[in-house]
Amino acid sequence: YFVSLCVCLLHSQMSQTTTCEPGLAVAATVVETNKIVQPCHTASYNRGCVQEGHLLQWMDANACMSAEMHAKGLGAVTAMMDDVHFKRLVAEGECVRIRSHVSRAFRTSMEVVCRVTAHSLLEAEEAPPAGSSDGVRSSNS
């Protein structure tokens, strides 16, 4: 399950000659973050499960780190998120793993893919989570 984010470099920090490096290895942009769902991340209407906004915020921050690693430290902003489908709820106490990398790069924009999984700390197996979607594409700026 994947979420695709289209990330654009901040134009104020770019020079005329700044371009993304298409030959940069995907491994050089991989960022992995683990979060434990705390009571402050849940809502009563969600039966004690993580609020979607928190999950999207975590995904956006993770993708931004991947984009900025690819852009050699230049600032980046999220232009759009494509097709986010929530597959299941993530309960309080579960661990959410967010892994992102740059999948495509252009002159002033790039595509970042996030894979989100969730699992109980008491179980070894991971399950597709609440904030993942199937293969998606985003447009360039």
C-alpha positions as protocol buffer text, in pm:
chain_id: "A"
residue {
  index: 1
  type: TYR
  ca { x: 0 y: 0 z: 0 }
}
residue {
  index: 2
  type: PHE
  ca { x: 142 y: 333 z: -103 }
}
residue {
  index: 3
  type: VAL
  ca { x: 69 y: 703 z: -93 }
}
residue {
  index: 4
  type: SER
  ca { x: 225 y: 929 z: -351 }
}
residue {
  index: 5
  type: LEU
  ca { x: 311 y: 1286 z: -262 }
}
residue {
  index: 6
  type: CYS
  ca { x: 410 y: 1549 z: -515 }
}
residue {
  index: 7
  type: VAL
  ca { x: 668 y: 1769 z: -348 }
}
residue {
  index: 8
  type: CYS
  ca { x: 790 y: 2097 z: -494 }
}
residue {
  index: 9
  type: LEU
  ca { x: 1109 y: 2274 z: -401 }
}
residue {
  index: 10
  type: LEU
  ca { x: 1064 y: 2618 z: -252 }
}
residue {
  index: 11
  type: HIS
  ca { x: 1124 y: 2857 z: -542 }
}
residue {
  index: 12
  type: SER
  ca { x: 1266 y: 3128 z: -318 }
}
residue {
  index: 13
  type: GLN
  ca { x: 1556 y: 2898 z: -227 }
}
residue {
  index: 14
  type: MET
  ca { x: 1630 y: 2778 z: -581 }
}
residue {
  index: 15
  type: SER
  ca { x: 1871 y: 2934 z: -826 }
}
residue {
  index: 16
  type: GLN
  ca { x: 1822 y: 2920 z: -1202 }
}
residue {
  index: 17
  type: THR
  ca { x: 2066 y: 2630 z: -1230 }
}
residue {
  index: 18
  type: THR
  ca { x: 1937 y: 2415 z: -941 }
}
residue {
  index: 19
  type: THR
  ca { x: 1796 y: 2083 z: -1057 }
}
residue {
  index: 20
  type: CYS
  ca { x: 1714 y: 1755 z: -892 }
}
residue {
  index: 21
  type: GLU
  ca { x: 1960 y: 1479 z: -960 }
}
residue {
  index: 22
  type: PRO
  ca { x: 1774 y: 1206 z: -1155 }
}
residue {
  index: 23
  type: GLY
  ca { x: 2059 y: 959 z: -1103 }
}
residue {
  index: 24
  type: LEU
  ca { x: 2045 y: 973 z: -724 }
}
residue {
  index: 25
  type: ALA
  ca { x: 1984 y: 626 z: -579 }
}
residue {
  index: 26
  type: VAL
  ca { x: 1649 y: 564 z: -411 }
}
residue {
  index: 27
  type: ALA
  ca { x: 1831 y: 428 z: -105 }
}
residue {
  index: 28
  type: ALA
  ca { x: 1985 y: 772 z: -50 }
}
residue {
  index: 29
  type: THR
  ca { x: 1637 y: 922 z: 8 }
}
residue {
  index: 30
  type: VAL
  ca { x: 1479 y: 653 z: 226 }
}
residue {
  index: 31
  type: VAL
  ca { x: 1341 y: 783 z: 556 }
}
residue {
  index: 32
  type: GLU
  ca { x: 1174 y: 552 z: 807 }
}
residue {
  index: 33
  type: THR
  ca { x: 986 y: 671 z: 1113 }
}
residue {
  index: 34
  type: ASN
  ca { x: 807 y: 476 z: 1385 }
}
residue {
  index: 35
  type: LYS
  ca { x: 529 y: 629 z: 1594 }
}
residue {
  index: 36
  type: ILE
  ca { x: 328 y: 479 z: 1879 }
}
residue {
  index: 37
  type: VAL
  ca { x: -36 y: 586 z: 1879 }
}
residue {
  index: 38
  type: GLN
  ca { x: -87 y: 773 z: 2207 }
}
residue {
  index: 39
  type: PRO
  ca { x: -418 y: 876 z: 2365 }
}
residue {
  index: 40
  type: CYS
  ca { x: -362 y: 1233 z: 2239 }
}
residue {
  index: 41
  type: HIS
  ca { x: -365 y: 1101 z: 1879 }
}
residue {
  index: 42
  type: THR
  ca { x: -710 y: 939 z: 1913 }
}
residue {
  index: 43
  type: ALA
  ca { x: -1067 y: 1064 z: 1913 }
}
residue {
  index: 44
  type: SER
  ca { x: -1377 y: 930 z: 2087 }
}
residue {
  index: 45
  type: TYR
  ca { x: -1570 y: 918 z: 1756 }
}
residue {
  index: 46
  type: ASN
  ca { x: -1296 y: 688 z: 1617 }
}
residue {
  index: 47
  type: ARG
  ca { x: -1335 y: 428 z: 1897 }
}
residue {
  index: 48
  type: GLY
  ca { x: -989 y: 498 z: 2039 }
}
residue {
  index: 49
  type: CYS
  ca { x: -812 y: 485 z: 1701 }
}
residue {
  index: 50
  type: VAL
  ca { x: -569 y: 734 z: 1547 }
}
residue {
  index: 51
  type: GLN
  ca { x: -722 y: 1041 z: 1383 }
}
residue {
  index: 52
  type: GLU
  ca { x: -661 y: 1053 z: 1008 }
}
residue {
  index: 53
  type: GLY
  ca { x: -517 y: 1405 z: 1033 }
}
residue {
  index: 54
  type: HIS
  ca { x: -238 y: 1288 z: 1264 }
}
residue {
  index: 55
  type: LEU
  ca { x: -148 y: 1008 z: 1023 }
}
residue {
  index: 56
  type: LEU
  ca { x: -143 y: 1246 z: 724 }
}
residue {
  index: 57
  type: GLN
  ca { x: 74 y: 1491 z: 920 }
}
residue {
  index: 58
  type: TRP
  ca { x: 325 y: 1215 z: 1003 }
}
residue {
  index: 59
  type: MET
  ca { x: 332 y: 1102 z: 639 }
}
residue {
  index: 60
  type: ASP
  ca { x: 383 y: 1457 z: 514 }
}
residue {
  index: 61
  type: ALA
  ca { x: 675 y: 1521 z: 752 }
}
residue {
  index: 62
  type: ASN
  ca { x: 839 y: 1191 z: 655 }
}
residue {
  index: 63
  type: ALA
  ca { x: 799 y: 1261 z: 282 }
}
residue {
  index: 64
  type: CYS
  ca { x: 940 y: 1612 z: 327 }
}
residue {
  index: 65
  type: MET
  ca { x: 1256 y: 1469 z: 482 }
}
residue {
  index: 66
  type: SER
  ca { x: 1300 y: 1237 z: 181 }
}
residue {
  index: 67
  type: ALA
  ca { x: 1246 y: 1526 z: -60 }
}
residue {
  index: 68
  type: GLU
  ca { x: 1492 y: 1752 z: 118 }
}
residue {
  index: 69
  type: MET
  ca { x: 1756 y: 1477 z: 125 }
}
residue {
  index: 70
  type: HIS
  ca { x: 1715 y: 1445 z: -253 }
}
residue {
  index: 71
  type: ALA
  ca { x: 1730 y: 1822 z: -299 }
}
residue {
  index: 72
  type: LYS
  ca { x: 2052 y: 1844 z: -96 }
}
residue {
  index: 73
  type: GLY
  ca { x: 1895 y: 2036 z: 192 }
}
residue {
  index: 74
  type: LEU
  ca { x: 1685 y: 2286 z: -4 }
}
residue {
  index: 75
  type: GLY
  ca { x: 1340 y: 2347 z: 145 }
}
residue {
  index: 76
  type: ALA
  ca { x: 1046 y: 2152 z: 8 }
}
residue {
  index: 77
  type: VAL
  ca { x: 669 y: 2180 z: 36 }
}
residue {
  index: 78
  type: THR
  ca { x: 395 y: 1929 z: -43 }
}
residue {
  index: 79
  type: ALA
  ca { x: 200 y: 2035 z: -349 }
}
residue {
  index: 80
  type: MET
  ca { x: -53 y: 1751 z: -335 }
}
residue {
  index: 81
  type: MET
  ca { x: -134 y: 1402 z: -209 }
}
residue {
  index: 82
  type: ASP
  ca { x: -289 y: 1150 z: -448 }
}
residue {
  index: 83
  type: ASP
  ca { x: -547 y: 885 z: -363 }
}
residue {
  index: 84
  type: VAL
  ca { x: -518 y: 831 z: 8 }
}
residue {
  index: 85
  type: HIS
  ca { x: -733 y: 533 z: 109 }
}
residue {
  index: 86
  type: PHE
  ca { x: -772 y: 437 z: 473 }
}
residue {
  index: 87
  type: LYS
  ca { x: -774 y: 55 z: 479 }
}
residue {
  index: 88
  type: ARG
  ca { x: -828 y: 0 z: 852 }
}
residue {
  index: 89
  type: LEU
  ca { x: -821 y: 184 z: 1181 }
}
residue {
  index: 90
  type: VAL
  ca { x: -500 y: 194 z: 1384 }
}
residue {
  index: 91
  type: ALA
  ca { x: -571 y: 149 z: 1753 }
}
residue {
  index: 92
  type: GLU
  ca { x: -417 y: 327 z: 2048 }
}
residue {
  index: 93
  type: GLY
  ca { x: -97 y: 150 z: 2151 }
}
residue {
  index: 94
  type: GLU
  ca { x: -14 y: 21 z: 1801 }
}
residue {
  index: 95
  type: CYS
  ca { x: 311 y: 112 z: 1628 }
}
residue {
  index: 96
  type: VAL
  ca { x: 288 y: 294 z: 1294 }
}
residue {
  index: 97
  type: ARG
  ca { x: 588 y: 262 z: 1060 }
}
residue {
  index: 98
  type: ILE
  ca { x: 617 y: 522 z: 782 }
}
residue {
  index: 99
  type: ARG
  ca { x: 875 y: 466 z: 508 }
}
residue {
  index: 100
  type: SER
  ca { x: 921 y: 714 z: 223 }
}
residue {
  index: 101
  type: HIS
  ca { x: 1154 y: 764 z: -73 }
}
residue {
  index: 102
  type: VAL
  ca { x: 1176 y: 978 z: -385 }
}
residue {
  index: 103
  type: SER
  ca { x: 1044 y: 776 z: -678 }
}
residue {
  index: 104
  type: ARG
  ca { x: 1069 y: 1033 z: -958 }
}
residue {
  index: 105
  type: ALA
  ca { x: 1240 y: 1371 z: -988 }
}
residue {
  index: 106
  type: PHE
  ca { x: 1197 y: 1656 z: -1232 }
}
residue {
  index: 107
  type: ARG
  ca { x: 1348 y: 2003 z: -1261 }
}
residue {
  index: 108
  type: THR
  ca { x: 1145 y: 2175 z: -985 }
}
residue {
  index: 109
  type: SER
  ca { x: 935 y: 1895 z: -843 }
}
residue {
  index: 110
  type: MET
  ca { x: 953 y: 1531 z: -742 }
}
residue {
  index: 111
  type: GLU
  ca { x: 730 y: 1241 z: -645 }
}
residue {
  index: 112
  type: VAL
  ca { x: 770 y: 1085 z: -303 }
}
residue {
  index: 113
  type: VAL
  ca { x: 613 y: 749 z: -219 }
}
residue {
  index: 114
  type: CYS
  ca { x: 514 y: 660 z: 138 }
}
residue {
  index: 115
  type: ARG
  ca { x: 445 y: 309 z: 264 }
}
residue {
  index: 116
  type: VAL
  ca { x: 262 y: 297 z: 594 }
}
residue {
  index: 117
  type: THR
  ca { x: 223 y: -16 z: 805 }
}
residue {
  index: 118
  type: ALA
  ca { x: 90 y: -70 z: 1156 }
}
residue {
  index: 119
  type: HIS
  ca { x: 131 y: -348 z: 1407 }
}
residue {
  index: 120
  type: SER
  ca { x: 76 y: -430 z: 1768 }
}
residue {
  index: 121
  type: LEU
  ca { x: 388 y: -422 z: 1977 }
}
residue {
  index: 122
  type: LEU
  ca { x: 279 y: -760 z: 2116 }
}
residue {
  index: 123
  type: GLU
  ca { x: 264 y: -921 z: 1771 }
}
residue {
  index: 124
  type: ALA
  ca { x: 552 y: -965 z: 1527 }
}
residue {
  index: 125
  type: GLU
  ca { x: 354 y: -933 z: 1202 }
}
residue {
  index: 126
  type: GLU
  ca { x: 280 y: -597 z: 1036 }
}
residue {
  index: 127
  type: ALA
  ca { x: -52 y: -519 z: 870 }
}
residue {
  index: 128
  type: PRO
  ca { x: -143 y: -259 z: 608 }
}
residue {
  index: 129
  type: PRO
  ca { x: -261 y: 43 z: 799 }
}
residue {
  index: 130
  type: ALA
  ca { x: -516 y: 311 z: 799 }
}
residue {
  index: 131
  type: GLY
  ca { x: -327 y: 563 z: 588 }
}
residue {
  index: 132
  type: SER
  ca { x: -213 y: 375 z: 286 }
}
residue {
  index: 133
  type: SER
  ca { x: -335 y: 369 z: -69 }
}
residue {
  index: 134
  type: ASP
  ca { x: -262 y: 164 z: -377 }
}
residue {
  index: 135
  type: GLY
  ca { x: -26 y: 270 z: -656 }
}
residue {
  index: 136
  type: VAL
  ca { x: -84 y: 632 z: -742 }
}
residue {
  index: 137
  type: ARG
  ca { x: 68 y: 893 z: -967 }
}
residue {
  index: 138
  type: SER
  ca { x: 108 y: 1263 z: -917 }
}
residue {
  index: 139
  type: SER
  ca { x: 159 y: 1544 z: -1162 }
}
residue {
  index: 140
  type: ASN
  ca { x: 467 y: 1764 z: -1187 }
}
residue {
  index: 141
  type: SER
  ca { x: 471 y: 2137 z: -1136 }
}
